[in-house]
PDB file of C-alpha atoms in Angstrom:
ATOM      1  CA  GLY A   1       0.000   0.000   0.000  1.00  0.00           C
ATOM      2  CA  GLU A   2       0.863   3.686  -0.023  1.00  0.00           C
ATOM      3  CA  ASN A   3       3.400   5.117   2.417  1.00  0.00           C
ATOM      4  CA  VAL A   4       3.434   8.851   3.048  1.00  0.00           C
ATOM      5  CA  GLU A   5       6.325  10.468   4.886  1.00  0.00           C
ATOM      6  CA  GLN A   6       6.199  14.042   6.129  1.00  0.00           C
ATOM      7  CA  HIS A   7       8.983  16.385   7.237  1.00  0.00           C
ATOM      8  CA  PRO A   8       9.724  18.193   9.408  1.00  0.00           C
ATOM      9  CA  SER A   9       7.741  17.047  12.419  1.00  0.00           C
ATOM     10  CA  THR A  10       8.058  20.477  14.023  1.00  0.00           C
ATOM     11  CA  LEU A  11       8.736  23.864  12.462  1.00  0.00           C
ATOM     12  CA  SER A  12       9.130  27.283  14.042  1.00  0.00           C
ATOM     13  CA  VAL A  13       9.243  30.441  11.948  1.00  0.00           C
ATOM     14  CA  GLN A  14       9.158  34.134  12.630  1.00  0.00           C
ATOM     15  CA  GLU A  15       5.995  35.952  11.699  1.00  0.00           C
ATOM     16  CA  GLY A  16       6.226  37.115   8.098  1.00  0.00           C
ATOM     17  CA  ASP A  17       8.659  34.397   7.058  1.00  0.00           C
ATOM     18  CA  SER A  18       7.789  31.467   4.811  1.00  0.00           C
ATOM     19  CA  ALA A  19       7.186  27.882   5.896  1.00  0.00           C
ATOM     20  CA  VAL A  20       7.648  24.782   3.770  1.00  0.00           C
ATOM     21  CA  ILE A  21       6.448  21.285   4.623  1.00  0.00           C
ATOM     22  CA  LYS A  22       7.383  18.320   2.449  1.00  0.00           C
ATOM     23  CA  CYS A  23       5.798  14.952   1.882  1.00  0.00           C
ATOM     24  CA  THR A  24       6.915  11.958  -0.136  1.00  0.00           C
ATOM     25  CA  TYR A  25       4.747   9.098  -1.287  1.00  0.00           C
ATOM     26  CA  SER A  26       5.498   5.631  -2.555  1.00  0.00           C
ATOM     27  CA  ASP A  27       2.600   4.678  -4.845  1.00  0.00           C
ATOM     28  CA  SER A  28       3.015   6.163  -8.309  1.00  0.00           C
ATOM     29  CA  ALA A  29      -0.717   5.589  -8.890  1.00  0.00           C
ATOM     30  CA  SER A  30      -1.646   8.192  -6.255  1.00  0.00           C
ATOM     31  CA  ASN A  31      -3.358  11.075  -7.987  1.00  0.00           C
ATOM     32  CA  TYR A  32      -4.861  13.320  -5.320  1.00  0.00           C
ATOM     33  CA  PHE A  33      -2.902  15.085  -2.586  1.00  0.00           C
ATOM     34  CA  PRO A  34      -4.756  17.167   0.018  1.00  0.00           C
ATOM     35  CA  TRP A  35      -3.369  19.208   2.885  1.00  0.00           C
ATOM     36  CA  TYR A  36      -5.207  19.577   6.165  1.00  0.00           C
ATOM     37  CA  LYS A  37      -4.760  22.086   8.977  1.00  0.00           C
ATOM     38  CA  GLN A  38      -5.726  21.004  12.459  1.00  0.00           C
ATOM     39  CA  GLU A  39      -5.830  23.500  15.286  1.00  0.00           C
ATOM     40  CA  LEU A  40      -5.687  22.226  18.839  1.00  0.00           C
ATOM     41  CA  GLY A  41      -8.926  20.463  19.760  1.00  0.00           C
ATOM     42  CA  LYS A  42     -10.454  21.066  16.342  1.00  0.00           C
ATOM     43  CA  ARG A  43     -11.232  18.947  13.327  1.00  0.00           C
ATOM     44  CA  PRO A  44      -8.819  18.707  10.390  1.00  0.00           C
ATOM     45  CA  GLN A  45      -9.731  21.262   7.738  1.00  0.00           C
ATOM     46  CA  LEU A  46      -8.949  20.930   4.061  1.00  0.00           C
ATOM     47  CA  ILE A  47      -6.879  23.967   3.096  1.00  0.00           C
ATOM     48  CA  ILE A  48      -5.607  23.107  -0.363  1.00  0.00           C
ATOM     49  CA  ASP A  49      -5.256  20.111  -2.633  1.00  0.00           C
ATOM     50  CA  ILE A  50      -3.574  19.189  -5.875  1.00  0.00           C
ATOM     51  CA  ARG A  51      -4.239  16.549  -8.479  1.00  0.00           C
ATOM     52  CA  SER A  52      -1.645  14.648 -10.430  1.00  0.00           C
ATOM     53  CA  ASN A  53      -2.283  16.500 -13.684  1.00  0.00           C
ATOM     54  CA  VAL A  54      -1.158  19.797 -12.136  1.00  0.00           C
ATOM     55  CA  GLY A  55       2.299  20.838 -10.966  1.00  0.00           C
ATOM     56  CA  GLU A  56       1.370  23.763  -8.750  1.00  0.00           C
ATOM     57  CA  LYS A  57      -1.680  25.328  -7.181  1.00  0.00           C
ATOM     58  CA  LYS A  58      -1.933  28.554  -5.238  1.00  0.00           C
ATOM     59  CA  ASP A  59      -4.578  30.062  -2.994  1.00  0.00           C
ATOM     60  CA  GLN A  60      -3.616  33.428  -1.530  1.00  0.00           C
ATOM     61  CA  ARG A  61      -0.731  32.802   0.889  1.00  0.00           C
ATOM     62  CA  ILE A  62      -0.637  29.027   0.513  1.00  0.00           C
ATOM     63  CA  ALA A  63       0.589  26.975  -2.415  1.00  0.00           C
ATOM     64  CA  VAL A  64       1.223  23.328  -3.101  1.00  0.00           C
ATOM     65  CA  THR A  65       3.705  21.898  -5.577  1.00  0.00           C
ATOM     66  CA  LEU A  66       3.817  18.357  -6.907  1.00  0.00           C
ATOM     67  CA  ASN A  67       6.730  16.513  -8.469  1.00  0.00           C
ATOM     68  CA  LYS A  68       5.340  13.255  -9.815  1.00  0.00           C
ATOM     69  CA  THR A  69       8.688  12.000 -11.011  1.00  0.00           C
ATOM     70  CA  ALA A  70      10.263  12.330  -7.599  1.00  0.00           C
ATOM     71  CA  LYS A  71       6.981  11.454  -5.861  1.00  0.00           C
ATOM     72  CA  HIS A  72       6.946  14.357  -3.510  1.00  0.00           C
ATOM     73  CA  PHE A  73       4.698  17.325  -2.830  1.00  0.00           C
ATOM     74  CA  SER A  74       5.139  20.376  -0.661  1.00  0.00           C
ATOM     75  CA  LEU A  75       3.048  22.956   1.136  1.00  0.00           C
ATOM     76  CA  HIS A  76       4.301  26.534   1.041  1.00  0.00           C
ATOM     77  CA  ILE A  77       2.942  29.215   3.344  1.00  0.00           C
ATOM     78  CA  THR A  78       4.162  32.744   2.730  1.00  0.00           C
ATOM     79  CA  GLU A  79       3.944  35.786   5.019  1.00  0.00           C
ATOM     80  CA  THR A  80       3.133  33.562   7.964  1.00  0.00           C
ATOM     81  CA  GLN A  81       0.854  34.845  10.689  1.00  0.00           C
ATOM     82  CA  PRO A  82       0.323  33.601  14.271  1.00  0.00           C
ATOM     83  CA  GLU A  83      -3.025  32.134  13.228  1.00  0.00           C
ATOM     84  CA  ASP A  84      -1.166  29.800  10.881  1.00  0.00           C
ATOM     85  CA  SER A  85       0.131  27.974  13.968  1.00  0.00           C
ATOM     86  CA  ALA A  86      -1.381  24.475  13.852  1.00  0.00           C
ATOM     87  CA  VAL A  87      -0.600  20.903  12.893  1.00  0.00           C
ATOM     88  CA  TYR A  88      -0.550  20.285   9.160  1.00  0.00           C
ATOM     89  CA  PHE A  89      -1.158  16.874   7.598  1.00  0.00           C
ATOM     90  CA  CYS A  90      -0.542  15.790   4.039  1.00  0.00           C
ATOM     91  CA  ALA A  91      -2.337  12.843   2.488  1.00  0.00           C
ATOM     92  CA  ALA A  92      -2.432  10.833  -0.717  1.00  0.00           C
ATOM     93  CA  THR A  93      -4.935   8.632  -2.448  1.00  0.00           C
ATOM     94  CA  ASN A  94      -5.421   7.035  -5.827  1.00  0.00           C
ATOM     95  CA  THR A  95      -9.018   5.898  -5.447  1.00  0.00           C
ATOM     96  CA  GLY A  96     -10.685   8.302  -3.048  1.00  0.00           C
ATOM     97  CA  ASN A  97     -11.483   5.236  -0.939  1.00  0.00           C
ATOM     98  CA  GLN A  98      -8.314   5.125   1.131  1.00  0.00           C
ATOM     99  CA  PHE A  99      -6.423   8.186   2.247  1.00  0.00           C
ATOM    100  CA  TYR A 100      -2.925   7.741   3.585  1.00  0.00           C
ATOM    101  CA  PHE A 101      -1.890  10.506   5.949  1.00  0.00           C
ATOM    102  CA  GLY A 102       1.522  11.815   6.824  1.00  0.00           C
ATOM    103  CA  THR A 103       2.613  12.002  10.433  1.00  0.00           C
ATOM    104  CA  GLY A 104       1.957  15.715  10.745  1.00  0.00           C
ATOM    105  CA  THR A 105       3.986  18.906  11.141  1.00  0.00           C
ATOM    106  CA  SER A 106       3.489  21.159  14.123  1.00  0.00           C
ATOM    107  CA  LEU A 107       3.991  24.714  12.880  1.00  0.00           C
ATOM    108  CA  THR A 108       4.596  27.535  15.327  1.00  0.00           C
ATOM    109  CA  VAL A 109       4.657  31.112  14.079  1.00  0.00           C
ATOM    110  CA  ILE A 110       6.487  33.337  16.525  1.00  0.00           C
ATOM    111  CA  PRO A 111       5.117  36.904  16.693  1.00  0.00           C
TER     112      PRO A 111
ATOM    113  CA  SER B   1     -18.348  21.486   1.181  1.00  0.00           C
ATOM    114  CA  ALA B   2     -20.376  19.116   3.339  1.00  0.00           C
ATOM    115  CA  VAL B   3     -21.228  20.002   6.930  1.00  0.00           C
ATOM    116  CA  ILE B   4     -20.709  17.080   9.268  1.00  0.00           C
ATOM    117  CA  SER B   5     -21.881  16.638  12.834  1.00  0.00           C
ATOM    118  CA  GLN B   6     -21.065  13.928  15.343  1.00  0.00           C
ATOM    119  CA  LYS B   7     -22.699  12.777  18.548  1.00  0.00           C
ATOM    120  CA  PRO B   8     -21.599  12.541  21.288  1.00  0.00           C
ATOM    121  CA  SER B   9     -18.796  15.076  21.315  1.00  0.00           C
ATOM    122  CA  ARG B  10     -17.183  13.293  24.247  1.00  0.00           C
ATOM    123  CA  ASP B  11     -17.883  10.473  26.625  1.00  0.00           C
ATOM    124  CA  ILE B  12     -16.343   8.657  29.531  1.00  0.00           C
ATOM    125  CA  CYS B  13     -17.111   4.951  29.527  1.00  0.00           C
ATOM    126  CA  GLN B  14     -16.315   1.975  31.701  1.00  0.00           C
ATOM    127  CA  ARG B  15     -14.263  -0.879  30.336  1.00  0.00           C
ATOM    128  CA  GLY B  16     -16.297  -3.715  28.894  1.00  0.00           C
ATOM    129  CA  THR B  17     -19.100  -1.466  27.692  1.00  0.00           C
ATOM    130  CA  SER B  18     -19.874  -0.243  24.160  1.00  0.00           C
ATOM    131  CA  LEU B  19     -20.389   3.215  22.713  1.00  0.00           C
ATOM    132  CA  THR B  20     -22.089   4.124  19.459  1.00  0.00           C
ATOM    133  CA  ILE B  21     -20.994   7.308  17.696  1.00  0.00           C
ATOM    134  CA  GLN B  22     -23.290   8.924  15.186  1.00  0.00           C
ATOM    135  CA  CYS B  23     -22.224  10.897  12.139  1.00  0.00           C
ATOM    136  CA  GLN B  24     -24.661  13.062  10.165  1.00  0.00           C
ATOM    137  CA  VAL B  25     -23.910  14.842   6.886  1.00  0.00           C
ATOM    138  CA  ASP B  26     -26.028  17.706   5.587  1.00  0.00           C
ATOM    139  CA  SER B  27     -26.026  16.352   2.027  1.00  0.00           C
ATOM    140  CA  GLN B  28     -25.819  13.015   0.274  1.00  0.00           C
ATOM    141  CA  VAL B  29     -22.249  11.830  -0.073  1.00  0.00           C
ATOM    142  CA  THR B  30     -20.615   8.944  -1.819  1.00  0.00           C
ATOM    143  CA  MET B  31     -18.013   8.088   0.780  1.00  0.00           C
ATOM    144  CA  MET B  32     -18.033   8.081   4.559  1.00  0.00           C
ATOM    145  CA  PHE B  33     -15.026   7.124   6.620  1.00  0.00           C
ATOM    146  CA  TRP B  34     -14.136   6.545  10.246  1.00  0.00           C
ATOM    147  CA  TYR B  35     -10.753   7.491  11.663  1.00  0.00           C
ATOM    148  CA  ARG B  36      -9.022   7.255  15.003  1.00  0.00           C
ATOM    149  CA  GLN B  37      -6.607   9.903  16.199  1.00  0.00           C
ATOM    150  CA  GLN B  38      -4.527   9.494  19.321  1.00  0.00           C
ATOM    151  CA  PRO B  39      -3.456  12.767  20.988  1.00  0.00           C
ATOM    152  CA  GLY B  40      -0.588  14.315  19.082  1.00  0.00           C
ATOM    153  CA  GLN B  41      -0.721  11.642  16.385  1.00  0.00           C
ATOM    154  CA  SER B  42      -1.837  11.344  12.807  1.00  0.00           C
ATOM    155  CA  LEU B  43      -5.136   9.996  11.559  1.00  0.00           C
ATOM    156  CA  THR B  44      -5.582   6.261  11.192  1.00  0.00           C
ATOM    157  CA  LEU B  45      -8.347   4.988   8.936  1.00  0.00           C
ATOM    158  CA  ILE B  46     -10.528   2.413  10.665  1.00  0.00           C
ATOM    159  CA  ALA B  47     -12.924   1.646   7.848  1.00  0.00           C
ATOM    160  CA  THR B  48     -14.885   2.936   4.903  1.00  0.00           C
ATOM    161  CA  ALA B  49     -18.625   2.902   5.546  1.00  0.00           C
ATOM    162  CA  ASN B  50     -20.402   1.597   2.451  1.00  0.00           C
ATOM    163  CA  GLN B  51     -24.055   2.360   1.898  1.00  0.00           C
ATOM    164  CA  GLY B  52     -26.042  -0.825   1.565  1.00  0.00           C
ATOM    165  CA  SER B  53     -23.158  -3.194   2.203  1.00  0.00           C
ATOM    166  CA  GLU B  54     -20.611  -4.130   4.814  1.00  0.00           C
ATOM    167  CA  ALA B  55     -17.922  -1.670   5.762  1.00  0.00           C
ATOM    168  CA  THR B  56     -14.407  -2.136   4.429  1.00  0.00           C
ATOM    169  CA  TYR B  57     -11.955  -2.407   7.316  1.00  0.00           C
ATOM    170  CA  GLU B  58      -8.281  -1.519   7.358  1.00  0.00           C
ATOM    171  CA  SER B  59      -5.643  -3.877   8.627  1.00  0.00           C
ATOM    172  CA  GLY B  60      -5.782  -4.116  12.399  1.00  0.00           C
ATOM    173  CA  PHE B  61      -9.465  -3.263  12.693  1.00  0.00           C
ATOM    174  CA  VAL B  62     -12.232  -5.856  12.761  1.00  0.00           C
ATOM    175  CA  ILE B  63     -15.984  -5.753  12.485  1.00  0.00           C
ATOM    176  CA  ASP B  64     -16.595  -7.424  15.843  1.00  0.00           C
ATOM    177  CA  LYS B  65     -14.737  -4.633  17.623  1.00  0.00           C
ATOM    178  CA  PHE B  66     -15.867  -1.714  15.436  1.00  0.00           C
ATOM    179  CA  PRO B  67     -19.231  -2.506  13.845  1.00  0.00           C
ATOM    180  CA  ILE B  68     -20.314   0.178  11.398  1.00  0.00           C
ATOM    181  CA  SER B  69     -23.678   0.954   9.890  1.00  0.00           C
ATOM    182  CA  ARG B  70     -24.557   3.165   6.972  1.00  0.00           C
ATOM    183  CA  PRO B  71     -28.269   3.002   6.344  1.00  0.00           C
ATOM    184  CA  ASN B  72     -28.344   5.883   3.840  1.00  0.00           C
ATOM    185  CA  LEU B  73     -26.174   8.443   2.049  1.00  0.00           C
ATOM    186  CA  THR B  74     -26.151  10.977   4.907  1.00  0.00           C
ATOM    187  CA  PHE B  75     -25.718   8.940   8.084  1.00  0.00           C
ATOM    188  CA  SER B  76     -23.343   6.425   9.630  1.00  0.00           C
ATOM    189  CA  THR B  77     -22.597   4.977  13.044  1.00  0.00           C
ATOM    190  CA  LEU B  78     -19.460   3.487  14.557  1.00  0.00           C
ATOM    191  CA  THR B  79     -19.687   1.316  17.640  1.00  0.00           C
ATOM    192  CA  VAL B  80     -16.659   0.736  19.829  1.00  0.00           C
ATOM    193  CA  SER B  81     -17.363  -2.605  21.489  1.00  0.00           C
ATOM    194  CA  ASN B  82     -16.113  -4.195  24.686  1.00  0.00           C
ATOM    195  CA  MET B  83     -13.985  -1.141  25.375  1.00  0.00           C
ATOM    196  CA  SER B  84     -10.639  -1.133  27.121  1.00  0.00           C
ATOM    197  CA  PRO B  85      -8.468   1.853  28.124  1.00  0.00           C
ATOM    198  CA  GLU B  86      -6.497   1.368  24.881  1.00  0.00           C
ATOM    199  CA  ASP B  87      -9.601   2.464  22.980  1.00  0.00           C
ATOM    200  CA  SER B  88      -9.354   5.925  24.511  1.00  0.00           C
ATOM    201  CA  SER B  89      -8.907   8.227  21.548  1.00  0.00           C
ATOM    202  CA  ILE B  90     -10.614  10.734  19.315  1.00  0.00           C
ATOM    203  CA  TYR B  91     -12.870   9.174  16.704  1.00  0.00           C
ATOM    204  CA  LEU B  92     -13.547  11.205  13.591  1.00  0.00           C
ATOM    205  CA  CYS B  93     -15.939  10.609  10.764  1.00  0.00           C
ATOM    206  CA  SER B  94     -15.435  12.140   7.370  1.00  0.00           C
ATOM    207  CA  ALA B  95     -17.348  12.387   4.141  1.00  0.00           C
ATOM    208  CA  GLY B  96     -16.246  12.634   0.568  1.00  0.00           C
ATOM    209  CA  ASP B  97     -17.594  12.586  -2.925  1.00  0.00           C
ATOM    210  CA  SER B  98     -16.407  11.696  -6.391  1.00  0.00           C
ATOM    211  CA  SER B  99     -14.095  14.716  -6.404  1.00  0.00           C
ATOM    212  CA  TYR B 100     -12.087  13.039  -3.596  1.00  0.00           C
ATOM    213  CA  GLU B 101     -12.438  16.107  -1.367  1.00  0.00           C
ATOM    214  CA  GLN B 102     -12.899  14.911   2.177  1.00  0.00           C
ATOM    215  CA  TYR B 103     -14.384  16.834   5.110  1.00  0.00           C
ATOM    216  CA  PHE B 104     -14.255  15.887   8.753  1.00  0.00           C
ATOM    217  CA  GLY B 105     -16.686  15.905  11.611  1.00  0.00           C
ATOM    218  CA  PRO B 106     -15.722  17.558  14.909  1.00  0.00           C
ATOM    219  CA  GLY B 107     -14.714  14.264  16.487  1.00  0.00           C
ATOM    220  CA  THR B 108     -15.766  12.267  19.529  1.00  0.00           C
ATOM    221  CA  ARG B 109     -13.346  12.224  22.447  1.00  0.00           C
ATOM    222  CA  LEU B 110     -13.631   8.863  24.150  1.00  0.00           C
ATOM    223  CA  THR B 111     -12.108   8.062  27.519  1.00  0.00           C
ATOM    224  CA  VAL B 112     -12.330   4.509  28.825  1.00  0.00           C
ATOM    225  CA  THR B 113     -11.765   3.991  32.532  1.00  0.00           C
TER     226      THR B 113
END
């Protein structure tokens, strides 16, 4: 089955700096890659996703890039703000039936 | 995006008992899933709830321990049976459609004493 690895496990940045979280996957058939943000005590929220026919997708301060050849995808957050502090999870699926999640990255934005 | 609610939001149960968690979606969805999340950990898929047929369980999870129902396209239940302290966790349901986008319920925090 699919194996998704996520790095780093923790990340601290100064407010206004950029943050990058990387995930690798093992199954070349995976074709959908969502990112979730989970604040403490809250549900995971879908913040951005990318499909295998696209190399990059951007939504305001967040962007996701996908390298199918290398089988990795990354979340980029620019101009970070304290409210970006949360745990971020990547995931991968090729059927929509089984989602394989990364281990999570705890992001802290220091004011 | 679908709006998902779960009941109960939290419960404290004695070992050996069972708890049924309900998940309600505000629209018909193709897929419904049940996850477990230990504090500070990632999400682990328990099973996919299939409408009109038996749930599909992931490795390490069995129907006798986690029976699931899905009577229609907007509702599902997960029962945690014969509970032990190791079952203490947050249980999340999620819903998705043919676009693969998946949305989560608020979770049920279960403590087994």
